[in-house]
Each structure stands twice: as C-alpha cells, then as structure tokens.
mmCIF file with all atom_site columns, C-alpha atoms in Angstrom:
data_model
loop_
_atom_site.group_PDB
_atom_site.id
_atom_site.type_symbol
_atom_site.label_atom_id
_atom_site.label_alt_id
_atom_site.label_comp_id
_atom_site.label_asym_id
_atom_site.label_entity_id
_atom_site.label_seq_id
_atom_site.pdbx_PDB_ins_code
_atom_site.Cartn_x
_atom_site.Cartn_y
_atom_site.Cartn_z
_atom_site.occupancy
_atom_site.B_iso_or_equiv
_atom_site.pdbx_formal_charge
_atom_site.auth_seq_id
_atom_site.auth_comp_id
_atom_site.auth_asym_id
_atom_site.auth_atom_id
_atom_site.pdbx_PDB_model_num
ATOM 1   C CA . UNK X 1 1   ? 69.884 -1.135 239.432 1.00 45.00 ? 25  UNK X CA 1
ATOM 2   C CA . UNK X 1 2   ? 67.302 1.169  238.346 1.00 41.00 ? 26  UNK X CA 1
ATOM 3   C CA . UNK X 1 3   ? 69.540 3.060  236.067 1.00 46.00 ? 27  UNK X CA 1
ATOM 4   C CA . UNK X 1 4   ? 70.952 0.344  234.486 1.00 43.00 ? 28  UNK X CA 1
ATOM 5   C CA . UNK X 1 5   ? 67.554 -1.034 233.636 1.00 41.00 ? 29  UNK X CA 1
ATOM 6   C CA . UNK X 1 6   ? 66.544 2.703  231.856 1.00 40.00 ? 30  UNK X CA 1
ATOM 7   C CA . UNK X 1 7   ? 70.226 3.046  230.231 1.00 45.00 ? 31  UNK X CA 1
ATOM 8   C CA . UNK X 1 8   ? 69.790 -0.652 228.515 1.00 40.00 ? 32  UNK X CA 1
ATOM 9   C CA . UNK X 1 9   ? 66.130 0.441  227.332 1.00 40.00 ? 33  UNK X CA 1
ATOM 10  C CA . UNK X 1 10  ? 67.506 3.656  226.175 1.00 41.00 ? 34  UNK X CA 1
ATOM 11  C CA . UNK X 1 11  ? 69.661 1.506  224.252 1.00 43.00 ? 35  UNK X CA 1
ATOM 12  C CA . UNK X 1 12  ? 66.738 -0.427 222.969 1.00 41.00 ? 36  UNK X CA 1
ATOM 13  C CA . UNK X 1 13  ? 65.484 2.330  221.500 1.00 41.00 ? 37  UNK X CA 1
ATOM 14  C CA . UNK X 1 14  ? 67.950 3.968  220.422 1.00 40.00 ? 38  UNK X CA 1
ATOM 15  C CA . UNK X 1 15  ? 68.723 1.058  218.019 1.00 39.00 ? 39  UNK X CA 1
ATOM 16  C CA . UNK X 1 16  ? 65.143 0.388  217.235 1.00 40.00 ? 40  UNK X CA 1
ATOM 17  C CA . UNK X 1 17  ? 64.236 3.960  216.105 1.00 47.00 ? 41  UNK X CA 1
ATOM 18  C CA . UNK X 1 18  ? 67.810 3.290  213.873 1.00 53.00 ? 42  UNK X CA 1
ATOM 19  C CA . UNK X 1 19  ? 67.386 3.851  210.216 1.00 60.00 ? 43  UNK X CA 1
ATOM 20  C CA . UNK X 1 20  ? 68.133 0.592  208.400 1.00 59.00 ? 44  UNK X CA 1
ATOM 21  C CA . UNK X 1 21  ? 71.549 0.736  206.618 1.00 66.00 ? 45  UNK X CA 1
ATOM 22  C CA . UNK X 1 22  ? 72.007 2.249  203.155 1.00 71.00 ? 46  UNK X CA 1
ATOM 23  C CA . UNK X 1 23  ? 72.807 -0.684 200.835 1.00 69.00 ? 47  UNK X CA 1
ATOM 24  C CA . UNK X 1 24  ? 74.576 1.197  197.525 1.00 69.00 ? 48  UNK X CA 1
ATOM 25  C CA . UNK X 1 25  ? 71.523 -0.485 194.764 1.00 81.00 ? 49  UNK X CA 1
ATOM 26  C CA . UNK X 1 26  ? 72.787 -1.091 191.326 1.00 88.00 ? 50  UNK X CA 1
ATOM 27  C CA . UNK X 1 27  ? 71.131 -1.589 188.151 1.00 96.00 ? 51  UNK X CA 1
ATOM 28  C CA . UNK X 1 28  ? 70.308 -4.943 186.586 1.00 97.00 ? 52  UNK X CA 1
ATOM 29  C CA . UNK X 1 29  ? 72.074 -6.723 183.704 1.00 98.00 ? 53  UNK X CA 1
ATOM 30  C CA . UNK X 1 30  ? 75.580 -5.059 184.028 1.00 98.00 ? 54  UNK X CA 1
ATOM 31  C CA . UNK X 1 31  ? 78.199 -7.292 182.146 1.00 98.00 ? 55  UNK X CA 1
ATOM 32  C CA . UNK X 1 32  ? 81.038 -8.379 183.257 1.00 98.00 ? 56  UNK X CA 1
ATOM 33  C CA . UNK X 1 33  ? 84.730 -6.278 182.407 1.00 98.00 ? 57  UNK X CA 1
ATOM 34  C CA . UNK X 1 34  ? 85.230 -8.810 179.658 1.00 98.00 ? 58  UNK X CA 1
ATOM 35  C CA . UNK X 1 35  ? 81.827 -8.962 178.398 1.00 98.00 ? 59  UNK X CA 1
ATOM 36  C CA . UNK X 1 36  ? 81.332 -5.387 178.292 1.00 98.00 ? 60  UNK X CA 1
ATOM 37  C CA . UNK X 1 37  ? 84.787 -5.224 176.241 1.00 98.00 ? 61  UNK X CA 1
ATOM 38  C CA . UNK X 1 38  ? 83.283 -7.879 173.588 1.00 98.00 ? 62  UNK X CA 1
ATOM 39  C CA . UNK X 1 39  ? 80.267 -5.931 173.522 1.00 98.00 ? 63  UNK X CA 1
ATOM 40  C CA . UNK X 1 40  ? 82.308 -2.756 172.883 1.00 98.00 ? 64  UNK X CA 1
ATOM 41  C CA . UNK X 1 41  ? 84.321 -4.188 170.163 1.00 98.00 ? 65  UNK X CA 1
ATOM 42  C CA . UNK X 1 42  ? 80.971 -5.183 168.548 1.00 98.00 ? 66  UNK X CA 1
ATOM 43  C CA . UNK X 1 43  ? 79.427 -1.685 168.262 1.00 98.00 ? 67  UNK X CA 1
ATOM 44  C CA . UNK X 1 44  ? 79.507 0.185  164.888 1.00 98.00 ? 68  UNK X CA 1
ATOM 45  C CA . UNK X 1 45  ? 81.471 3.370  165.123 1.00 98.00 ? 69  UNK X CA 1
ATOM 46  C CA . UNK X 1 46  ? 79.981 6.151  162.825 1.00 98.00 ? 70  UNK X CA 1
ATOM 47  C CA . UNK X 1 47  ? 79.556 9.885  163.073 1.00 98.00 ? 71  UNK X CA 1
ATOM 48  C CA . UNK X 1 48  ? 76.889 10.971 165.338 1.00 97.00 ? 72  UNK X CA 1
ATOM 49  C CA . UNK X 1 49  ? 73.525 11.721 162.999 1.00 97.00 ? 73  UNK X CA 1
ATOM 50  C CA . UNK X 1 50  ? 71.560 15.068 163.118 1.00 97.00 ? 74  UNK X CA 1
ATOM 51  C CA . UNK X 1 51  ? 69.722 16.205 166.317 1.00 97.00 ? 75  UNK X CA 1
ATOM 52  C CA . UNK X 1 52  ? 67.018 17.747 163.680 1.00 97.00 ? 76  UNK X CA 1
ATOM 53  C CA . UNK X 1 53  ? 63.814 16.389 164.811 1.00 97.00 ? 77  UNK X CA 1
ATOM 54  C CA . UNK X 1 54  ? 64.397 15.222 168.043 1.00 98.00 ? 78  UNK X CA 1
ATOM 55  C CA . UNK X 1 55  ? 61.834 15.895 171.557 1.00 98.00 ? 79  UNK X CA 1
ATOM 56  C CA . UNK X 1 56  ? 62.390 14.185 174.534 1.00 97.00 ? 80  UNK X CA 1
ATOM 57  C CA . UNK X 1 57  ? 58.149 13.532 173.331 1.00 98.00 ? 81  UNK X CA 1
ATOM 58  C CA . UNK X 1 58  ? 59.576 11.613 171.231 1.00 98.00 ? 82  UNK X CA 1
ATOM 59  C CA . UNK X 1 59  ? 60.451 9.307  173.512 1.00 98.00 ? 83  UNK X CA 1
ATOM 60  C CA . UNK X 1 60  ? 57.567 8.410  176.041 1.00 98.00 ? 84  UNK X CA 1
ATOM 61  C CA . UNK X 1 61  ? 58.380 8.140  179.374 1.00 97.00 ? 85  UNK X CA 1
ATOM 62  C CA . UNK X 1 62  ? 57.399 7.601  183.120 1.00 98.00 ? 86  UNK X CA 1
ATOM 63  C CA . UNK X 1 63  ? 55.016 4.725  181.880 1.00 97.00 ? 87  UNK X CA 1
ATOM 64  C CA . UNK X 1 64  ? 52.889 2.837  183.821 1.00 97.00 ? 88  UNK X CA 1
ATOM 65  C CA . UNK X 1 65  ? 54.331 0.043  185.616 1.00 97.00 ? 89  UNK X CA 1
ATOM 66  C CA . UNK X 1 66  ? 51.438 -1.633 187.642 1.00 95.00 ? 90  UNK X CA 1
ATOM 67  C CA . UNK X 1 67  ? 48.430 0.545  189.342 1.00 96.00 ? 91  UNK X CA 1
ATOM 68  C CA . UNK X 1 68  ? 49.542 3.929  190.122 1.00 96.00 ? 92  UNK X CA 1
ATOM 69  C CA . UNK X 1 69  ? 53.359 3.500  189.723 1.00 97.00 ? 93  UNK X CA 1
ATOM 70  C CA . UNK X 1 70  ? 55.133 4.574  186.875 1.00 98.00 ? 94  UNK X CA 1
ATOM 71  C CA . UNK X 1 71  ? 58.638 3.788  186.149 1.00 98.00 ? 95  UNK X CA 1
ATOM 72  C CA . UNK X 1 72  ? 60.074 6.580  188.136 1.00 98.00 ? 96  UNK X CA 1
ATOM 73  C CA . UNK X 1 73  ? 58.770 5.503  191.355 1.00 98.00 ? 97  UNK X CA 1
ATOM 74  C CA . UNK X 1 74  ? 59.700 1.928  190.229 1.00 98.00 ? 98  UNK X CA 1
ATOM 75  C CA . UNK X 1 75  ? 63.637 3.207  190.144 1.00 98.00 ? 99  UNK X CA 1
ATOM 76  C CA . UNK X 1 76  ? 63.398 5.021  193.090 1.00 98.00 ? 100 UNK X CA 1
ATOM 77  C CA . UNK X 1 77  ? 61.713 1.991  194.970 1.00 97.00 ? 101 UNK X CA 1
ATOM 78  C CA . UNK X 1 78  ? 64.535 -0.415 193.718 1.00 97.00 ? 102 UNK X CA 1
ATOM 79  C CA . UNK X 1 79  ? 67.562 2.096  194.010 1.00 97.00 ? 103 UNK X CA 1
ATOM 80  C CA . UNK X 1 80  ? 66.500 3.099  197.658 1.00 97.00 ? 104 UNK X CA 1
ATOM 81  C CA . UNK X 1 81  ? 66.717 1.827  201.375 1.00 96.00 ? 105 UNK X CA 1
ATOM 82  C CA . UNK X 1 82  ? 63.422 2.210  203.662 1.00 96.00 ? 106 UNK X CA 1
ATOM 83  C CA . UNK X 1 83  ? 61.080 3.752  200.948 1.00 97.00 ? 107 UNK X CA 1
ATOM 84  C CA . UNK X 1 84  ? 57.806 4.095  201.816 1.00 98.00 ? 108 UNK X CA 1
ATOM 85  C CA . UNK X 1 85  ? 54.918 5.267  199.659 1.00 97.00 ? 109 UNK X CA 1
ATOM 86  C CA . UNK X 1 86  ? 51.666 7.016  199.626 1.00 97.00 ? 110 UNK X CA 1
ATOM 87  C CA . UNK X 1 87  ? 48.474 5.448  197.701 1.00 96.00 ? 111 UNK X CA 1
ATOM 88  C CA . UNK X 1 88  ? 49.613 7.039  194.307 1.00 96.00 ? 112 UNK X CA 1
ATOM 89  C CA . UNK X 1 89  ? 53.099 5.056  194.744 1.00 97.00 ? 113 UNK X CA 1
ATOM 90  C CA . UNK X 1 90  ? 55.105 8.774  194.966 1.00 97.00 ? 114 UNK X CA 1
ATOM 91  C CA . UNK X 1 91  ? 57.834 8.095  197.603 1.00 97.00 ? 115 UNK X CA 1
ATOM 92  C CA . UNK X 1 92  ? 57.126 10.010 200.376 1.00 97.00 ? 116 UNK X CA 1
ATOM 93  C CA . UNK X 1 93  ? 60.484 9.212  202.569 1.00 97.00 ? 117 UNK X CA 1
ATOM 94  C CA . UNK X 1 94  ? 63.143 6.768  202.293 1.00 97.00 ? 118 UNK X CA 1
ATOM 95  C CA . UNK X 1 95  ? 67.139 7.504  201.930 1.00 97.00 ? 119 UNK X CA 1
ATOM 96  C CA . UNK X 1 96  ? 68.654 7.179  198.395 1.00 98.00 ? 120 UNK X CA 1
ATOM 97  C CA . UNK X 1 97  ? 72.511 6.975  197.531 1.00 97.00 ? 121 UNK X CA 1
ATOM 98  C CA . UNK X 1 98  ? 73.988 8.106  194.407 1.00 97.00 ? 122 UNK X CA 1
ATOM 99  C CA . UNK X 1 99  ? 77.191 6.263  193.175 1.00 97.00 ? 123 UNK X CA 1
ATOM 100 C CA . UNK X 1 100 ? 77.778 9.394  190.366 1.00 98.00 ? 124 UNK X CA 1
ATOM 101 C CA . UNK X 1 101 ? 78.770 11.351 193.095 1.00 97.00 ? 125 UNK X CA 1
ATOM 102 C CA . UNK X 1 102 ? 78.402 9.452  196.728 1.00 96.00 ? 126 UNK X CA 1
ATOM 103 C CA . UNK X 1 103 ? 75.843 11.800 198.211 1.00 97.00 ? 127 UNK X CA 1
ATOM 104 C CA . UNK X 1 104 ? 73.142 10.327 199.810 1.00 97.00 ? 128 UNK X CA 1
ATOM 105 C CA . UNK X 1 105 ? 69.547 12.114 200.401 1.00 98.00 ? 129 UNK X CA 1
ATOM 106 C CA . UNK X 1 106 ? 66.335 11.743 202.238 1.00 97.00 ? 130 UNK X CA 1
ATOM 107 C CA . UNK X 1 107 ? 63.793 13.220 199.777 1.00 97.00 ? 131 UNK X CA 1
ATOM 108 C CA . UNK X 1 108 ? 63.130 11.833 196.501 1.00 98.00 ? 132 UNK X CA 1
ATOM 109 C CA . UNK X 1 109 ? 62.661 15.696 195.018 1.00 97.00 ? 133 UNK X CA 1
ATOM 110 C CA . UNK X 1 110 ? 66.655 15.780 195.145 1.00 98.00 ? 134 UNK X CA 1
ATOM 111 C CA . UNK X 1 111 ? 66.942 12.790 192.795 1.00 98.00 ? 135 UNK X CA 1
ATOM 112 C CA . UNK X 1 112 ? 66.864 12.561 189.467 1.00 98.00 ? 136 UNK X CA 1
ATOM 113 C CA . UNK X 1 113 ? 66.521 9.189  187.464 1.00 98.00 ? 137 UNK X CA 1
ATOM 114 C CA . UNK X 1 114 ? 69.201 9.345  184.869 1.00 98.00 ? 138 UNK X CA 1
ATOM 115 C CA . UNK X 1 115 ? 68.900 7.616  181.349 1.00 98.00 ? 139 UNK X CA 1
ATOM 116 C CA . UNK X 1 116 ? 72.734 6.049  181.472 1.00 98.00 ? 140 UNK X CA 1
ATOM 117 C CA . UNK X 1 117 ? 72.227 6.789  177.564 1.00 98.00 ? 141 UNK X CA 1
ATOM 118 C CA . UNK X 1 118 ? 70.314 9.843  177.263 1.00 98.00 ? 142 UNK X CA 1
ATOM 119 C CA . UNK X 1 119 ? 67.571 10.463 174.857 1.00 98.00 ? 143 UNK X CA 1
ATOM 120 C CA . UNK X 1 120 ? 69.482 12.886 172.901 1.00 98.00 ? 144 UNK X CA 1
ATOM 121 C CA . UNK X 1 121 ? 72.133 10.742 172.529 1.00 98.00 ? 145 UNK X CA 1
ATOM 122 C CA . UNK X 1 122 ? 70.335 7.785  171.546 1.00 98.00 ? 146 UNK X CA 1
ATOM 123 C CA . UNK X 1 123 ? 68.655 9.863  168.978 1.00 98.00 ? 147 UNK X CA 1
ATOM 124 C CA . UNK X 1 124 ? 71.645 10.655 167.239 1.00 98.00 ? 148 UNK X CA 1
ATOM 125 C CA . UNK X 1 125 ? 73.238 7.147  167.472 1.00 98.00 ? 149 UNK X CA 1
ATOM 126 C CA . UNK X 1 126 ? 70.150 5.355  165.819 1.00 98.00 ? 150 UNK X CA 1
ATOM 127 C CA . UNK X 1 127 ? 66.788 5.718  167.297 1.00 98.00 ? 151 UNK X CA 1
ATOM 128 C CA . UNK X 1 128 ? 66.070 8.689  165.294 1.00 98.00 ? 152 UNK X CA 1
ATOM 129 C CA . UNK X 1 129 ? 64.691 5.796  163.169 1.00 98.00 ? 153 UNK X CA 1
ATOM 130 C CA . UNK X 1 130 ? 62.636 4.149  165.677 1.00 98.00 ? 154 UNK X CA 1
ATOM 131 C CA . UNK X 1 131 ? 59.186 3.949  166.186 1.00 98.00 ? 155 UNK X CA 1
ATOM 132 C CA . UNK X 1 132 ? 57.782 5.402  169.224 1.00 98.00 ? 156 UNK X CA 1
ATOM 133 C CA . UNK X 1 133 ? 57.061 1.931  170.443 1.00 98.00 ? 157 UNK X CA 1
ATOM 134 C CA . UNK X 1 134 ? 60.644 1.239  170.807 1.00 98.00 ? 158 UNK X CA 1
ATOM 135 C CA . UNK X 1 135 ? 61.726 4.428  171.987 1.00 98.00 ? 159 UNK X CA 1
ATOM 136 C CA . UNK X 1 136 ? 59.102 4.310  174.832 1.00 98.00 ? 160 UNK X CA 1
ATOM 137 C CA . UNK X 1 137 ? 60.933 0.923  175.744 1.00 98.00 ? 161 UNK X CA 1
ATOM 138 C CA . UNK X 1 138 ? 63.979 2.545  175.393 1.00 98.00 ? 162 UNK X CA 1
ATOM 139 C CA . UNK X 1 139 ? 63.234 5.200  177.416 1.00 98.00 ? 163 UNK X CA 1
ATOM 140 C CA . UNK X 1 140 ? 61.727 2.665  180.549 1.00 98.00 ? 164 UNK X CA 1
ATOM 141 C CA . UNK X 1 141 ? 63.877 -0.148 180.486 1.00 98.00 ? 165 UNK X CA 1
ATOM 142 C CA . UNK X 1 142 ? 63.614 -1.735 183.590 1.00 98.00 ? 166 UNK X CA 1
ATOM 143 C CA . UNK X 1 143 ? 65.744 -4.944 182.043 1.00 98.00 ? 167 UNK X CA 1
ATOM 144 C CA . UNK X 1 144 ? 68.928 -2.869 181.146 1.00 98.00 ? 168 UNK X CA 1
ATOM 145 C CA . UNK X 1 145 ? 71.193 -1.086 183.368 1.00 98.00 ? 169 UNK X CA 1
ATOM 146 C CA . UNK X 1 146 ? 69.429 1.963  181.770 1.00 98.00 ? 170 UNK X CA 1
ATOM 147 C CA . UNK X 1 147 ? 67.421 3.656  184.277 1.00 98.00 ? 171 UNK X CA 1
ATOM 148 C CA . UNK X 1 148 ? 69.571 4.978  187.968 1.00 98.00 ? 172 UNK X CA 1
ATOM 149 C CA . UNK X 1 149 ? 68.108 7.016  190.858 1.00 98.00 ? 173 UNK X CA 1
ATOM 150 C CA . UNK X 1 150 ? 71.285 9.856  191.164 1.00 98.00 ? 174 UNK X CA 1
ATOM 151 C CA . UNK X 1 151 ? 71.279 13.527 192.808 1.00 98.00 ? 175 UNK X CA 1
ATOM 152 C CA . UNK X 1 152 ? 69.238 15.735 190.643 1.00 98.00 ? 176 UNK X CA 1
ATOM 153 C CA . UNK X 1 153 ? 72.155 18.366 190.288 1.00 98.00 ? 177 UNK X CA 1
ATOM 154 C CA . UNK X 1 154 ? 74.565 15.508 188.892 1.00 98.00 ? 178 UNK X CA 1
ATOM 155 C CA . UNK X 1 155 ? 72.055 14.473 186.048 1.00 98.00 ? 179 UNK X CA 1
ATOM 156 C CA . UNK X 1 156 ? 71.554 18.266 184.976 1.00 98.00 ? 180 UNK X CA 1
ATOM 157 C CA . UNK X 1 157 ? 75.052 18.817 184.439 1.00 98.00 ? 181 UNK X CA 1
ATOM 158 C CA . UNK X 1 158 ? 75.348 15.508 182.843 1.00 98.00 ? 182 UNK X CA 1
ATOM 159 C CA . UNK X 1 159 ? 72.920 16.200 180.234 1.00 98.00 ? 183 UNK X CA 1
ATOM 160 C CA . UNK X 1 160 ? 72.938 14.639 177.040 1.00 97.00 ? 184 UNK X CA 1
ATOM 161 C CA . UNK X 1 161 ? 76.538 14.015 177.175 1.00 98.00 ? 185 UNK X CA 1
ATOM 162 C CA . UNK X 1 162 ? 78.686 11.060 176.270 1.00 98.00 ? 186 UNK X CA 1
ATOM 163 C CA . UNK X 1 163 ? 81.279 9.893  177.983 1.00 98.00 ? 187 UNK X CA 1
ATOM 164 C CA . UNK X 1 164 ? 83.974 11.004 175.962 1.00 98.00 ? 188 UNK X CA 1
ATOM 165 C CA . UNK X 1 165 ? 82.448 14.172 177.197 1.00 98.00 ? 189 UNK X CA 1
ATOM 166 C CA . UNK X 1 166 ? 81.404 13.838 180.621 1.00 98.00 ? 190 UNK X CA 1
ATOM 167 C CA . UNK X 1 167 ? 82.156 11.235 183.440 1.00 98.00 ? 191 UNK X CA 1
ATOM 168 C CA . UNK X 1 168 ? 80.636 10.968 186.747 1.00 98.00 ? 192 UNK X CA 1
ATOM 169 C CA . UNK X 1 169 ? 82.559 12.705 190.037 1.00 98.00 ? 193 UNK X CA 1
ATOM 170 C CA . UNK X 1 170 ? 83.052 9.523  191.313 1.00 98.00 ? 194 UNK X CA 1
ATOM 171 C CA . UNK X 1 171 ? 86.461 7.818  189.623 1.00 98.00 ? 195 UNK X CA 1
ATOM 172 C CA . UNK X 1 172 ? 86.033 4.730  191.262 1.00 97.00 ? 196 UNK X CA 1
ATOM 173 C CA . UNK X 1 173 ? 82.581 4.449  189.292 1.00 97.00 ? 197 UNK X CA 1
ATOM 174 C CA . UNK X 1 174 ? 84.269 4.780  185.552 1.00 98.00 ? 198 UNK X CA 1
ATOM 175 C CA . UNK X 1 175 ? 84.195 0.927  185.511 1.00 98.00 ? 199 UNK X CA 1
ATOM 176 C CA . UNK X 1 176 ? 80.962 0.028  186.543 1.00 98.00 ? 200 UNK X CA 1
ATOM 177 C CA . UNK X 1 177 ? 79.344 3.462  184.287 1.00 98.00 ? 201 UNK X CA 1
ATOM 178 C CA . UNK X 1 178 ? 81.240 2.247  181.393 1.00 98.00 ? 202 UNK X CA 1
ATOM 179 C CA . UNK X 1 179 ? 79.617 -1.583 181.375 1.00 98.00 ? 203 UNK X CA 1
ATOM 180 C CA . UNK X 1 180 ? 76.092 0.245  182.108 1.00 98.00 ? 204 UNK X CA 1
ATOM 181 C CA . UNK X 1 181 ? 76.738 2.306  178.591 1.00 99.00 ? 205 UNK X CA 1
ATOM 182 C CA . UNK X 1 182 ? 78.336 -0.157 176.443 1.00 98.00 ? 206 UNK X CA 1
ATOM 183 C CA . UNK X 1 183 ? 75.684 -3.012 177.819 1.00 98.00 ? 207 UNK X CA 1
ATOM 184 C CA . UNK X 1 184 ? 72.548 -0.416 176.870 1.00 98.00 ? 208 UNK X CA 1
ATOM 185 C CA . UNK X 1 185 ? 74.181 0.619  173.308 1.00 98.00 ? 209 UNK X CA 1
ATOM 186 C CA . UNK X 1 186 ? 74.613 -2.744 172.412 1.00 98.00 ? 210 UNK X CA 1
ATOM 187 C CA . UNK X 1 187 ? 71.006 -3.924 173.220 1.00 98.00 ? 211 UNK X CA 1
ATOM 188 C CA . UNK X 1 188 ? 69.872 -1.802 170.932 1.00 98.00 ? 212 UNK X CA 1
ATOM 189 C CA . UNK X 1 189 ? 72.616 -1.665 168.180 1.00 98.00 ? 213 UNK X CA 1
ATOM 190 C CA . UNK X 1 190 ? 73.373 1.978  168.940 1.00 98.00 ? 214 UNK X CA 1
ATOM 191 C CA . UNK X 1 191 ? 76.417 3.562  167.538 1.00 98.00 ? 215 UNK X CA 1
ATOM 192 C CA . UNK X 1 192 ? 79.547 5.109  169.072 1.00 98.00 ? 216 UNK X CA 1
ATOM 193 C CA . UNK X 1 193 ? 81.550 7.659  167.915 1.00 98.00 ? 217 UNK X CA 1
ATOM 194 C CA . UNK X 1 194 ? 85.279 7.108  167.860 1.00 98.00 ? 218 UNK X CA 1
ATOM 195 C CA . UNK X 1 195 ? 85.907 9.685  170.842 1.00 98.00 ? 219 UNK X CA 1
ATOM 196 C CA . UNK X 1 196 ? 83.244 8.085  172.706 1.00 98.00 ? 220 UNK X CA 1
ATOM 197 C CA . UNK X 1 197 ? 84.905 4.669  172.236 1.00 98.00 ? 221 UNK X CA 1
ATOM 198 C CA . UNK X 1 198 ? 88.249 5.602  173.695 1.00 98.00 ? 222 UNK X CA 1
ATOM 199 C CA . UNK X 1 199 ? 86.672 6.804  176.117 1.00 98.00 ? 223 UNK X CA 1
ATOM 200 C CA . UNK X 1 200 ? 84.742 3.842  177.187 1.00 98.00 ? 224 UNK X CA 1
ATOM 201 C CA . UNK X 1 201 ? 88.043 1.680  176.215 1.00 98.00 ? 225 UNK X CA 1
ATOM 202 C CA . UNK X 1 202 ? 89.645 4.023  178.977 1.00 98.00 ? 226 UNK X CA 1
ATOM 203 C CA . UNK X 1 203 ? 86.851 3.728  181.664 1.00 98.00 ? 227 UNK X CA 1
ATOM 204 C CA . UNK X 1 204 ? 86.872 0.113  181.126 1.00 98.00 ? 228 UNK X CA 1
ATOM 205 C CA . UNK X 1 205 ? 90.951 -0.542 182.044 1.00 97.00 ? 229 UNK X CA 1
ATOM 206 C CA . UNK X 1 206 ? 90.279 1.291  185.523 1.00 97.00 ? 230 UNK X CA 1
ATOM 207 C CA . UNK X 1 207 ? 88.308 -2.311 186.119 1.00 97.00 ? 231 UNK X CA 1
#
C-alpha cells in the first residue's frame, strides 16, 4: 500500500514539474490563400531601386513598447510558451519554436526576431522614400505579420533576401511565409520584382 501511495505522488510530480506544451505562435493579420492572392495581384512590379543610402539606422528599431519592454521582448513574449521575465522585461527562460525551420530552444540568445520583409529589402522596394517615422513603424509592427521569433542561425542566412531568393527549411511553411510577405508589402505599397512574384505565386499554390 505504501508503495503505491509514493509511486502515484511520484506521478504527481512528475506531471506537475511538466513543462507546459509548446503551442507553434503565429503572427497576427495573416490573410487568407485568396486574400493574399488579391493582395498579390495588387502590388506594383518594378525593378528593385538602389541600396545607395541605406543603414539598418535608418530604420529605428527595438522601440519601446510599455515600461522597460521593447518590441523584441514583446515578440518573444507572444511567440513563446512559459516565458518568464526579469524587471527589465529580457526573457530570462521560456521555450520558443521556430516554424522556418521546426527547432525549438530554451534560451532567447538562440533566437532571432526576423523582419518577414527585411529592411534592406524594403528599402529598395519603396521606403527609401520614407520618413524615419514610418520606417520606425515599419520596422516594429506589432499589427502586421511582420515581426517572428525564429532560430538566430536561420535569420542570418536569410538575410536581406527575397523569396525568389531564399525560402525557409521548412516546405510545409511556403504557404503561410508567402501570405506573411505579400500581406506586409501590401500594407505599405511596397513593390515586387517580377522574380519575386513568381515566387510568391509559387509559394502560394502549395496552400
């Protein structure tokens, strides 16, 4: 009897020291296949412009939030499972999983928060002309499926690319990547080169 009793607390504990399950997070504001294919079809498709000029400076980012969090620790509170933070809001455990590639991790110095559109990019497709205002916007959005908490190795080799360029690991993501893109480039009238539609077009029949 007395073993039973200890092997059902053990159990007890056991689940109550568990780690709550990873839920997969996902941006806000993706469209729909269909809406994401209007908004595609509505984008201007031009030559990419210059990258004379451009610095990530350019393009304020990591702003304030509320108190002491800035939009980093904002994404990594959203995207992640259990987070739990100091008194200057910097995650100091929690588990995050990254759809790019389907790794998960335990410390928030392995991920990196991608811009779906990346600065560069967005330069050269429009904002070159933007005032700083805007491109600190831009670079924050919190509204837009622009902002995504993703292994830091996966964003570095991601770069500035498109997607007519580079794609994430992940296949099964092309669909949901391609809505984030087209949704963010059409918010803010950004153009698309004709390889970087087809590309999109592509991603988007794997819906």
């Amino acid at each position: 009897m007395k073993s039973t009793i200890l092997a059902v607390l053990a159990s007890i504990a056991l689940v109550s020291t568990a780690p709550a399950p990873l839920i997969a997070r996902t941006p806000p504001n993706i469209p729909s296949s269909s809406a994401a294919q209007t908004q595609l079809t509505g984008l201007r498709v031009a030559a990419q412009g210059p990258q004379t000029g451009y610095s990530r400076d350019l393009f304020p980012h990591w702003s304030t939030t509320s108190g002491s969090c800035n939009t980093r620790e904002t994404v990594l509170q959203r995207d992640g499972t259990g987070v739990v933070t100091d008194s200057a809001c910097a995650s100091t455990s929690g588990r995050w999983f990254s759809p790019y590639d389907g790794a998960t991790w335990s410390a928030a110095s392995d991920v990196d928060i991608d811009h779906v559109v990346p600065l560069s990019n967005a330069w050269k497709s429009g904002a070159a002309s933007w005032s700083t205002s805007r491109r600190e916007t831009f670079a924050n959005d919190l509204t837009n499926p622009q902002l995504i908490a993703v292994t830091d190795n996966v964003n570095q080799a991601k770069s500035d690319q498109g997607p007519e360029s580079w794609k994430p690991p992940v296949t099964s993501y092309y669909c949901t990547y391609a809505k984030m893109w087209i949704k963010v480039k059409s918010v803010y009238s950004l153009t698309v080169t004709s390889a970087e539609k087809s590309a999109l077009t592509s991603m988007l029949n794997s819906c």
